Amino acid sequence: MATVSSPGSPAGKRVEVSIKKAMGPGDDKVHTWPHLVRAEFLCSVLVLFGLMVWALLVNAPLEEPANPSRTPNPSKAPWYFLGLQEMLVFFDPWHAGVVLPSLIIVGLMVIPYIDINPKGNGYYTFRERKWEILTFFLGFHVLWISLIVIGTLLRGPGWNWFWPWEYWDPHKVEALTSVNLPYLLGIRDYFWAAIFGLVAILGFFVVGTIAMYAWVIWLKGSEFMERWGAVRFGITSFLFLNMVAVVIKMLMRHMFNIKYVMETPWINV
Amino acid sequence: MSWWQEVKDQITESQVWTSIFRHGYDDTPRNRVLMVSGNVWLHLHPSKVRRHATRMRFTWCMGGITFLMFLVTVVTGVYLMFYYRPVAQYAYADMKYLEFDMPFGMLMRNMHRWAAHGMVIAVWLHMFRVFLTGSYKPPREFNWVVGVILLVLTLLLSFTGYLLPWDQLAIWAVTVGSNMGRATPVLGHEGPFKELLGVNPLYDARAFIFGGGEVGPHTLLRFYILHCVFIPLVTSLFLAVHFWRIRRDGFSGPAL
């Protein structure tokens, strides 16, 4: 046992604490040299060796010289952007190429500020942060990685879907039979179709926000909602609903061939 | 004392030697601390770390591998710069020259490209790991934001480098990847509300990236400078902040 003055105690009062506590929170520390430096060194050697073997065996691609008058079919962006290019199937370029990437970047940045769960800081746990991890899984694995795999491996000429065992036929004909949601529901007038689309989109976000509010209250209680605050809840539900909207739009396209929910002369969603 | 020991002592106690090397190599606690704190490269680390932060099943070593890939691309990239001219007439020929005539040219190019791809994968896995361990939670919130910026910079580094071989793959991948520029609302000539500012193909967001209306020689020079000078400099600045913050806040870990 050691005698130290503990931070919380009145000035000058000495209390008995165990040696372990007296040494403070640094008591599981080890010397960086050699413990961490050794691990980093071995890891670097292994990775560099693997990289060099890979670089000796596989050549970087170099195709024929650049020719602006000959567009290859398919033209694909670098693989790490193919999730976004795949999004072009479902959304107009301004949405898939500008709005969604911006939302992804901003959404990633705000994660530490909207996640107020104090648990799971510095160790692996699923039980203590189920919803955070499931949401990240939806965004990162389902929406980002799997779409990259689809864009890289399953999209051929004309951005048509080809299974790995199928021949990439540049003349494959796919009937473009997609229709807008209002048309599918029987609205033939452009003006009212646009109004319907606008109401549908706004309604999705309003109803979605209310549903999410009710869900959080039911799941965590109103005491949690008070701590979470309106701003955090608003940002979280907006971002989460955008993610859900992407999934819904994909399903609508794949299952019902729906092109736009809202079509106007200026902007289509 | 053997003559060998005498010679050794004379060297290690000379003024020149002691001016360069401030401490010995003995395995003492003091030396272990000096090894880190007295070394400009290693002092990115604190001299002591929490035990679990040295375990690979906790860190996956992915942040370190991302940085290692960055260093590999810097070294191999400098080598490639000696033989490559970012001019449309020469660029593709220089690639062939580099692949077939330069000593280790092909190996350097392969390592550069695969390390760049490896860096993208490693930075994603690093982000995934940091998310799983909740290491962005207070007090490390801002360092996560810096990490997201570094993630974007990594993608931009890789993307700008994609154009430089000046082959079909390069210009069309960059064309497709940059076409979103022309679809930017208000600022792109094919985006919604394009009429507001009177943008046109030669004067909009994409033209700003390309330096002209389409991918051309101007774009090659622009991407070359972004790839080799501007983005690496910005990335280095953010890396310094990123590492410094880890150093200040310590590695995350379970409460003691």
Short mmCIF file of C-alpha atoms in Angstrom, two decimals, chain B residues 25-119:
data_model
loop_
_atom_site.label_atom_id
_atom_site.label_comp_id
_atom_site.label_asym_id
_atom_site.label_seq_id
_atom_site.Cartn_x
_atom_site.Cartn_y
_atom_site.Cartn_z
CA TYR B 25 22.16 -0.10 -27.13
CA ASP B 26 21.98 -1.79 -23.71
CA ASP B 27 18.59 -3.19 -22.82
CA THR B 28 17.87 -0.94 -19.86
CA PRO B 29 14.59 0.85 -19.14
CA ARG B 30 16.34 4.19 -19.67
CA ASN B 31 17.63 3.13 -23.06
CA ARG B 32 14.25 1.78 -24.11
CA VAL B 33 12.75 5.21 -23.50
CA LEU B 34 15.66 7.01 -25.21
CA MET B 35 15.35 4.72 -28.24
CA VAL B 36 11.95 6.28 -28.92
CA SER B 37 12.20 9.78 -27.50
CA GLY B 38 15.68 10.42 -28.92
CA ASN B 39 14.79 9.36 -32.45
CA VAL B 40 12.99 11.77 -34.72
CA TRP B 41 11.19 9.00 -36.63
CA LEU B 42 10.26 6.77 -33.71
CA HIS B 43 9.12 9.62 -31.52
CA LEU B 44 5.88 9.59 -33.49
CA HIS B 45 5.20 7.06 -30.76
CA PRO B 46 4.95 7.76 -27.06
CA SER B 47 7.78 6.02 -25.20
CA LYS B 48 5.28 3.75 -23.50
CA VAL B 49 2.06 2.35 -24.88
CA ARG B 50 -0.77 0.38 -23.38
CA ARG B 51 -0.16 -3.33 -23.75
CA HIS B 52 -3.18 -4.16 -25.89
CA ALA B 53 -2.25 -1.45 -28.45
CA THR B 54 0.72 -3.58 -29.49
CA ARG B 55 -1.49 -6.56 -30.33
CA MET B 56 -2.32 -7.09 -33.96
CA ARG B 57 -5.66 -8.71 -33.25
CA PHE B 58 -6.69 -5.35 -31.79
CA THR B 59 -5.21 -2.96 -34.37
CA TRP B 60 -5.02 -5.23 -37.44
CA CYS B 61 -1.94 -3.04 -38.10
CA MET B 62 -4.04 -1.36 -40.80
CA GLY B 63 -3.23 2.27 -40.02
CA GLY B 64 0.46 1.42 -40.11
CA ILE B 65 0.09 -0.51 -43.36
CA THR B 66 -1.75 2.45 -44.92
CA PHE B 67 1.15 4.71 -43.98
CA LEU B 68 3.65 2.12 -45.22
CA MET B 69 1.84 1.99 -48.57
CA PHE B 70 1.98 5.79 -48.69
CA LEU B 71 5.75 5.68 -48.14
CA VAL B 72 6.17 2.99 -50.82
CA THR B 73 4.28 5.12 -53.35
CA VAL B 74 6.40 8.15 -52.44
CA VAL B 75 9.68 6.29 -52.98
CA THR B 76 8.64 4.44 -56.14
CA GLY B 77 6.82 7.55 -57.37
CA VAL B 78 9.96 9.67 -57.18
CA TYR B 79 11.78 7.00 -59.22
CA LEU B 80 9.03 7.04 -61.85
CA MET B 81 9.12 10.83 -62.03
CA PHE B 82 12.68 10.69 -63.35
CA TYR B 83 11.50 8.96 -66.52
CA TYR B 84 8.02 10.31 -67.10
CA ARG B 85 6.96 13.52 -68.83
CA PRO B 86 3.38 14.71 -68.27
CA VAL B 87 2.97 15.83 -71.88
CA ALA B 88 0.40 14.18 -74.13
CA GLN B 89 2.90 13.42 -76.93
CA TYR B 90 5.42 11.77 -74.61
CA ALA B 91 3.47 10.32 -71.69
CA TYR B 92 2.48 7.00 -73.25
CA ALA B 93 5.86 6.51 -74.93
CA ASP B 94 7.55 7.21 -71.61
CA MET B 95 5.42 4.48 -70.03
CA LYS B 96 6.68 1.99 -72.62
CA TYR B 97 10.23 3.26 -72.18
CA LEU B 98 9.89 2.88 -68.43
CA GLU B 99 8.50 -0.64 -68.72
CA PHE B 100 10.99 -2.03 -71.21
CA ASP B 101 14.19 0.01 -71.01
CA MET B 102 14.60 1.41 -67.52
CA PRO B 103 16.35 -0.71 -64.90
CA PHE B 104 13.66 -1.94 -62.52
CA GLY B 105 11.19 0.36 -64.30
CA MET B 106 8.46 -2.28 -64.55
CA LEU B 107 8.97 -3.39 -60.96
CA MET B 108 8.79 0.20 -59.70
CA ARG B 109 5.62 0.87 -61.69
CA ASN B 110 4.01 -2.36 -60.50
CA MET B 111 4.90 -1.64 -56.89
CA HIS B 112 3.61 1.91 -57.22
CA ARG B 113 0.29 0.81 -58.64
CA TRP B 114 -0.33 -2.14 -56.34
CA ALA B 115 0.73 -0.15 -53.29
CA ALA B 116 -1.76 2.56 -54.31
CA HIS B 117 -4.55 -0.02 -54.52
CA GLY B 118 -3.34 -1.57 -51.28
CA MET B 119 -3.47 1.83 -49.63
#
